[in-house]
């Protein structure tokens, strides 16, 4: 087990979150505190995948222990759990938000967070734009995400054999993009059969091979049907780089692939 002094590590360090201790002390003061950091090659596994923990600049960060409490980088853990994280330097405040946060409470004053329309409003905007009644729609998802650096709600739903996909601006409610497919097609059964598909493990291998990395973590991974085809789709994150993909679940061919830098 390695030991280092905290002053050697925390100069320009990333924010950390306590994840190991149930009794967490609250520090209301500022300044320095001498402590010993213990390193023991700690790894973090989420849903069977080992996470590669990085700071805001993409540098790998090793978890450490202080007085029996394990500390992890907040940005990496938040991304893995689907939380949005921001830092308000003027108030020294860490801002965490769940994807469905509407901004009605806890507004930080930051123009990039705290005033989202909310997933329920985004769904209604998509329905109104499509001219579909809510009682006739089956929603697949309405997730908060980035699109070319802009916060959007990705809304997908089915109605009368038609698949609708929308990107709704999370701040203004404007429809940034939309399409509809598969007219006269009934919603398929999303259950997988054994032996027909390449499988989740192989799909993840293909994604990492295409990205040219061996680590990263899957912030999203789903099996579903798209245009009548069984597909695996989701998002692989490595530092601040996001890889979004759609793979044919039978052939392993990539139907969609994009790379984005999350700043």
Short mmCIF file of C-alpha atoms in Angstrom, two decimals:
data_model
loop_
_atom_site.label_atom_id
_atom_site.label_comp_id
_atom_site.label_asym_id
_atom_site.label_seq_id
_atom_site.Cartn_x
_atom_site.Cartn_y
_atom_site.Cartn_z
CA UNK A 1 0.00 0.00 0.00
CA UNK A 2 1.43 3.40 -0.97
CA UNK A 3 1.30 6.49 1.24
CA UNK A 4 1.51 10.12 0.19
CA UNK A 5 1.01 13.49 1.87
CA UNK A 6 -2.23 15.23 0.99
CA UNK A 7 -0.43 18.46 0.06
CA UNK A 8 1.40 16.62 -2.72
CA UNK A 9 -1.90 15.46 -4.20
CA UNK A 10 -4.53 18.11 -3.65
CA UNK A 11 -2.71 20.99 -5.35
CA UNK A 12 -5.00 21.46 -8.34
CA UNK A 13 -6.83 18.26 -7.46
CA UNK A 14 -10.26 17.18 -8.59
CA UNK A 15 -13.36 17.25 -6.42
CA UNK A 16 -13.90 14.03 -4.50
CA UNK A 17 -16.90 12.38 -2.93
CA UNK A 18 -17.09 10.20 0.14
CA UNK A 19 -18.48 6.78 -0.80
CA UNK A 20 -17.24 4.47 1.92
CA UNK A 21 -18.12 5.90 5.30
CA UNK A 22 -21.62 6.23 6.73
CA UNK A 23 -20.53 8.87 9.21
CA UNK A 24 -19.43 11.81 7.06
CA UNK A 25 -18.10 14.91 8.86
CA UNK A 26 -19.12 18.32 7.53
CA UNK A 27 -16.37 20.87 6.95
CA UNK A 28 -17.58 24.48 7.01
CA UNK A 29 -14.16 26.10 7.13
CA UNK A 30 -11.53 26.68 4.48
CA UNK A 31 -7.79 26.14 4.44
CA UNK A 32 -5.40 23.19 4.64
CA UNK A 33 -5.44 20.07 6.75
CA UNK A 34 -2.52 17.67 7.04
CA UNK A 35 -3.48 14.08 6.37
CA UNK A 36 -2.04 10.87 4.95
CA UNK A 37 -3.39 9.46 1.69
CA UNK A 38 -3.23 5.69 1.32
CA UNK A 39 -3.24 4.06 -2.11
CA UNK A 40 -4.02 0.35 -2.50
CA UNK A 41 -4.77 -0.09 -6.25
CA UNK A 42 -8.50 0.44 -5.61
CA UNK A 43 -10.77 -0.36 -8.54
CA UNK A 44 -14.42 0.57 -9.07
CA UNK A 45 -16.84 -1.76 -10.90
CA UNK A 46 -20.28 -0.66 -12.12
CA UNK A 47 -22.69 -3.29 -13.45
CA UNK A 48 -19.80 -5.63 -14.19
CA UNK A 49 -17.63 -3.05 -15.99
CA UNK A 50 -14.53 -1.59 -14.36
CA UNK A 51 -14.57 2.20 -14.54
CA UNK A 52 -11.57 4.21 -15.70
CA UNK A 53 -11.67 7.23 -13.37
CA UNK A 54 -10.48 10.53 -14.83
CA UNK A 55 -10.47 14.14 -13.74
CA UNK A 56 -11.90 17.08 -15.70
CA UNK A 57 -8.79 17.21 -17.91
CA UNK A 58 -8.98 13.52 -18.80
CA UNK A 59 -6.13 12.43 -16.50
CA UNK A 60 -6.53 9.08 -14.75
CA UNK A 61 -7.25 9.54 -11.04
CA UNK A 62 -6.53 6.83 -8.46
CA UNK A 63 -8.92 6.47 -5.52
CA UNK A 64 -7.34 6.94 -2.11
CA UNK A 65 -8.13 6.43 1.59
CA UNK A 66 -7.99 8.97 4.42
CA UNK A 67 -8.65 7.76 7.96
CA UNK A 68 -10.55 4.71 6.73
CA UNK A 69 -12.72 6.61 4.24
CA UNK A 70 -12.38 5.98 0.50
CA UNK A 71 -12.52 8.98 -1.86
CA UNK A 72 -13.39 8.90 -5.57
CA UNK A 73 -13.43 11.61 -8.28
CA UNK A 74 -16.90 13.13 -8.29
CA UNK A 75 -17.15 13.88 -12.01
CA UNK A 76 -16.33 10.32 -13.04
CA UNK A 77 -18.72 8.74 -10.54
CA UNK A 78 -21.51 11.21 -11.38
CA UNK A 79 -21.20 10.43 -15.08
CA UNK A 80 -21.37 6.70 -14.41
CA UNK A 81 -24.56 7.17 -12.35
CA UNK A 82 -26.18 9.50 -14.89
CA UNK A 83 -25.85 12.65 -12.77
CA UNK A 84 -24.86 16.08 -14.07
CA UNK A 85 -22.10 17.80 -12.10
CA UNK A 86 -21.02 21.43 -12.16
CA UNK A 87 -18.84 23.71 -10.03
CA UNK A 88 -19.80 27.24 -8.99
CA UNK A 89 -16.48 28.87 -8.13
CA UNK A 90 -18.07 32.05 -6.79
CA UNK A 91 -19.91 30.17 -4.03
CA UNK A 92 -17.59 27.12 -3.82
CA UNK A 93 -20.56 24.87 -4.48
CA UNK A 94 -20.70 21.45 -6.13
CA UNK A 95 -23.94 21.24 -8.15
CA UNK A 96 -25.45 17.80 -8.80
CA UNK A 97 -28.57 17.28 -10.87
CA UNK A 98 -30.55 14.22 -11.89
CA UNK A 99 -31.55 13.97 -15.59
CA UNK A 100 -35.20 14.76 -14.81
CA UNK A 101 -34.43 17.88 -12.76
CA UNK A 102 -36.80 20.66 -13.86
CA UNK A 103 -35.01 23.59 -12.25
CA UNK A 104 -38.00 24.55 -10.07
CA UNK A 105 -35.87 24.34 -6.91
CA UNK A 106 -32.21 24.75 -6.09
CA UNK A 107 -31.41 27.14 -8.96
CA UNK A 108 -27.68 27.75 -8.82
CA UNK A 109 -27.74 30.89 -10.91
CA UNK A 110 -25.53 29.23 -13.49
CA UNK A 111 -26.83 29.85 -17.00
CA UNK A 112 -26.03 26.26 -17.98
CA UNK A 113 -27.92 24.52 -15.19
CA UNK A 114 -30.88 24.96 -12.91
CA UNK A 115 -33.49 26.12 -15.44
CA UNK A 116 -34.28 23.06 -17.55
CA UNK A 117 -37.84 22.55 -18.71
CA UNK A 118 -37.94 18.97 -17.33
CA UNK A 119 -38.53 15.65 -19.06
CA UNK A 120 -42.33 15.79 -18.61
CA UNK A 121 -42.51 19.13 -20.43
CA UNK A 122 -40.15 17.84 -23.14
CA UNK A 123 -42.43 14.84 -23.73
CA UNK A 124 -45.46 17.11 -24.04
CA UNK A 125 -43.66 19.38 -26.51
CA UNK A 126 -42.80 16.34 -28.65
CA UNK A 127 -46.39 15.07 -28.52
CA UNK A 128 -47.80 18.46 -29.48
CA UNK A 129 -45.35 18.79 -32.35
CA UNK A 130 -46.21 15.30 -33.62
CA UNK A 131 -49.94 15.87 -33.15
CA UNK A 132 -50.21 12.73 -31.01
CA UNK A 133 -52.39 12.38 -27.93
CA UNK A 134 -50.55 11.17 -24.82
CA UNK A 135 -53.00 8.29 -24.38
CA UNK A 136 -51.99 6.96 -27.81
CA UNK A 137 -48.22 7.14 -27.16
CA UNK A 138 -45.79 4.63 -25.68
CA UNK A 139 -42.61 6.38 -24.50
CA UNK A 140 -39.31 4.59 -24.85
CA UNK A 141 -37.16 7.31 -23.26
CA UNK A 142 -36.84 11.02 -22.47
CA UNK A 143 -33.23 11.45 -21.35
CA UNK A 144 -31.21 14.58 -20.66
CA UNK A 145 -28.07 14.59 -22.79
CA UNK A 146 -25.64 16.76 -24.78
CA UNK A 147 -25.94 17.39 -28.52
CA UNK A 148 -23.10 19.44 -30.04
CA UNK A 149 -22.50 21.07 -26.66
CA UNK A 150 -26.18 21.91 -26.10
CA UNK A 151 -28.29 20.35 -23.35
CA UNK A 152 -31.24 18.48 -24.89
CA UNK A 153 -33.91 15.99 -23.95
CA UNK A 154 -33.81 13.00 -26.27
CA UNK A 155 -37.43 11.90 -26.53
CA UNK A 156 -38.52 8.71 -28.29
CA UNK A 157 -42.04 7.29 -28.42
CA UNK A 158 -44.31 5.05 -30.51
CA UNK A 159 -47.84 5.69 -31.69
CA UNK A 160 -49.99 3.74 -34.14
CA UNK A 161 -47.04 1.86 -35.60
CA UNK A 162 -44.85 4.95 -36.02
CA UNK A 163 -41.58 5.65 -34.16
CA UNK A 164 -40.92 9.30 -33.26
CA UNK A 165 -37.52 10.67 -32.24
CA UNK A 166 -37.05 14.21 -30.91
CA UNK A 167 -34.23 16.39 -29.59
CA UNK A 168 -35.76 19.13 -27.41
CA UNK A 169 -33.65 22.07 -26.19
CA UNK A 170 -33.48 21.58 -22.40
CA UNK A 171 -33.52 25.32 -21.68
CA UNK A 172 -35.82 26.83 -24.30
CA UNK A 173 -38.06 23.89 -25.23
CA UNK A 174 -37.33 24.40 -28.94
CA UNK A 175 -37.45 21.34 -31.20
CA UNK A 176 -33.86 20.98 -32.44
CA UNK A 177 -34.48 17.89 -34.58
CA UNK A 178 -37.09 15.19 -35.15
CA UNK A 179 -37.97 12.27 -37.40
CA UNK A 180 -40.46 9.45 -37.63
CA UNK A 181 -40.09 5.96 -39.08
CA UNK A 182 -41.68 2.57 -39.61
CA UNK A 183 -45.21 3.44 -40.67
CA UNK A 184 -47.65 0.55 -40.23
CA UNK A 185 -45.14 -1.28 -38.05
CA UNK A 186 -46.25 -2.68 -34.70
CA UNK A 187 -44.12 -2.27 -31.59
CA UNK A 188 -41.89 -5.37 -31.38
CA UNK A 189 -41.23 -7.49 -28.35
CA UNK A 190 -37.95 -6.32 -26.83
CA UNK A 191 -37.11 -9.68 -25.29
CA UNK A 192 -33.94 -11.29 -26.64
CA UNK A 193 -33.89 -14.82 -27.89
CA UNK A 194 -30.92 -17.08 -27.25
CA UNK A 195 -28.53 -17.76 -30.10
CA UNK A 196 -29.71 -15.12 -32.62
CA UNK A 197 -27.81 -12.08 -31.33
CA UNK A 198 -24.10 -11.38 -30.83
CA UNK A 199 -24.70 -10.62 -27.14
CA UNK A 200 -23.98 -7.69 -24.86
CA UNK A 201 -20.36 -8.62 -24.14
CA UNK A 202 -19.42 -8.91 -27.82
CA UNK A 203 -21.22 -5.67 -28.64
CA UNK A 204 -19.23 -3.83 -25.96
CA UNK A 205 -16.00 -5.34 -27.32
CA UNK A 206 -16.84 -4.02 -30.79
CA UNK A 207 -17.54 -0.55 -29.44
CA UNK A 208 -14.22 -0.37 -27.58
CA UNK A 209 -12.37 -1.70 -30.65
CA UNK A 210 -13.91 0.97 -32.87
CA UNK A 211 -13.12 3.67 -30.30
CA UNK A 212 -9.53 2.39 -30.05
CA UNK A 213 -9.61 2.18 -26.26
CA UNK A 214 -9.52 -0.64 -23.73
CA UNK A 215 -11.22 1.16 -20.83
CA UNK A 216 -13.97 3.71 -20.42
CA UNK A 217 -17.42 2.96 -19.07
CA UNK A 218 -20.84 2.55 -20.63
CA UNK A 219 -23.05 5.40 -19.43
CA UNK A 220 -25.90 3.86 -21.43
CA UNK A 221 -26.38 0.46 -23.06
CA UNK A 222 -29.71 -0.92 -24.27
CA UNK A 223 -31.14 -3.65 -26.45
CA UNK A 224 -34.12 -2.50 -28.51
CA UNK A 225 -35.65 -2.43 -31.98
CA UNK A 226 -35.00 0.36 -34.49
CA UNK A 227 -36.69 0.39 -37.90
CA UNK A 228 -37.67 -3.21 -37.26
CA UNK A 229 -34.09 -4.31 -36.55
CA UNK A 230 -32.77 -5.61 -33.26
CA UNK A 231 -29.96 -3.29 -32.14
CA UNK A 232 -27.67 -2.47 -29.26
CA UNK A 233 -27.36 1.24 -28.69
CA UNK A 234 -25.85 3.44 -26.04
CA UNK A 235 -22.94 5.62 -25.02
CA UNK A 236 -19.35 4.82 -24.08
CA UNK A 237 -17.44 7.48 -22.13
CA UNK A 238 -13.70 7.80 -21.78
CA UNK A 239 -12.68 10.93 -19.91
CA UNK A 240 -14.58 13.74 -21.63
CA UNK A 241 -14.96 11.87 -24.90
CA UNK A 242 -18.37 10.34 -25.64
CA UNK A 243 -18.94 7.62 -28.24
CA UNK A 244 -22.57 7.09 -29.24
CA UNK A 245 -23.37 3.94 -31.17
CA UNK A 246 -26.04 1.73 -32.66
CA UNK A 247 -25.02 -1.85 -33.58
CA UNK A 248 -26.98 -4.43 -35.52
CA UNK A 249 -27.63 -7.05 -32.83
CA UNK A 250 -27.46 -9.92 -35.35
CA UNK A 251 -24.53 -8.98 -37.63
CA UNK A 252 -22.47 -6.74 -35.34
CA UNK A 253 -22.35 -4.01 -37.99
CA UNK A 254 -22.39 -0.37 -36.87
CA UNK A 255 -25.55 1.41 -37.95
CA UNK A 256 -24.66 4.70 -36.24
CA UNK A 257 -21.47 6.05 -34.68
CA UNK A 258 -20.51 9.49 -33.42
CA UNK A 259 -17.82 11.01 -31.22
CA UNK A 260 -18.35 14.09 -29.05
CA UNK A 261 -16.24 16.07 -26.58
CA UNK A 262 -18.21 16.89 -23.44
CA UNK A 263 -16.97 20.24 -22.12
#
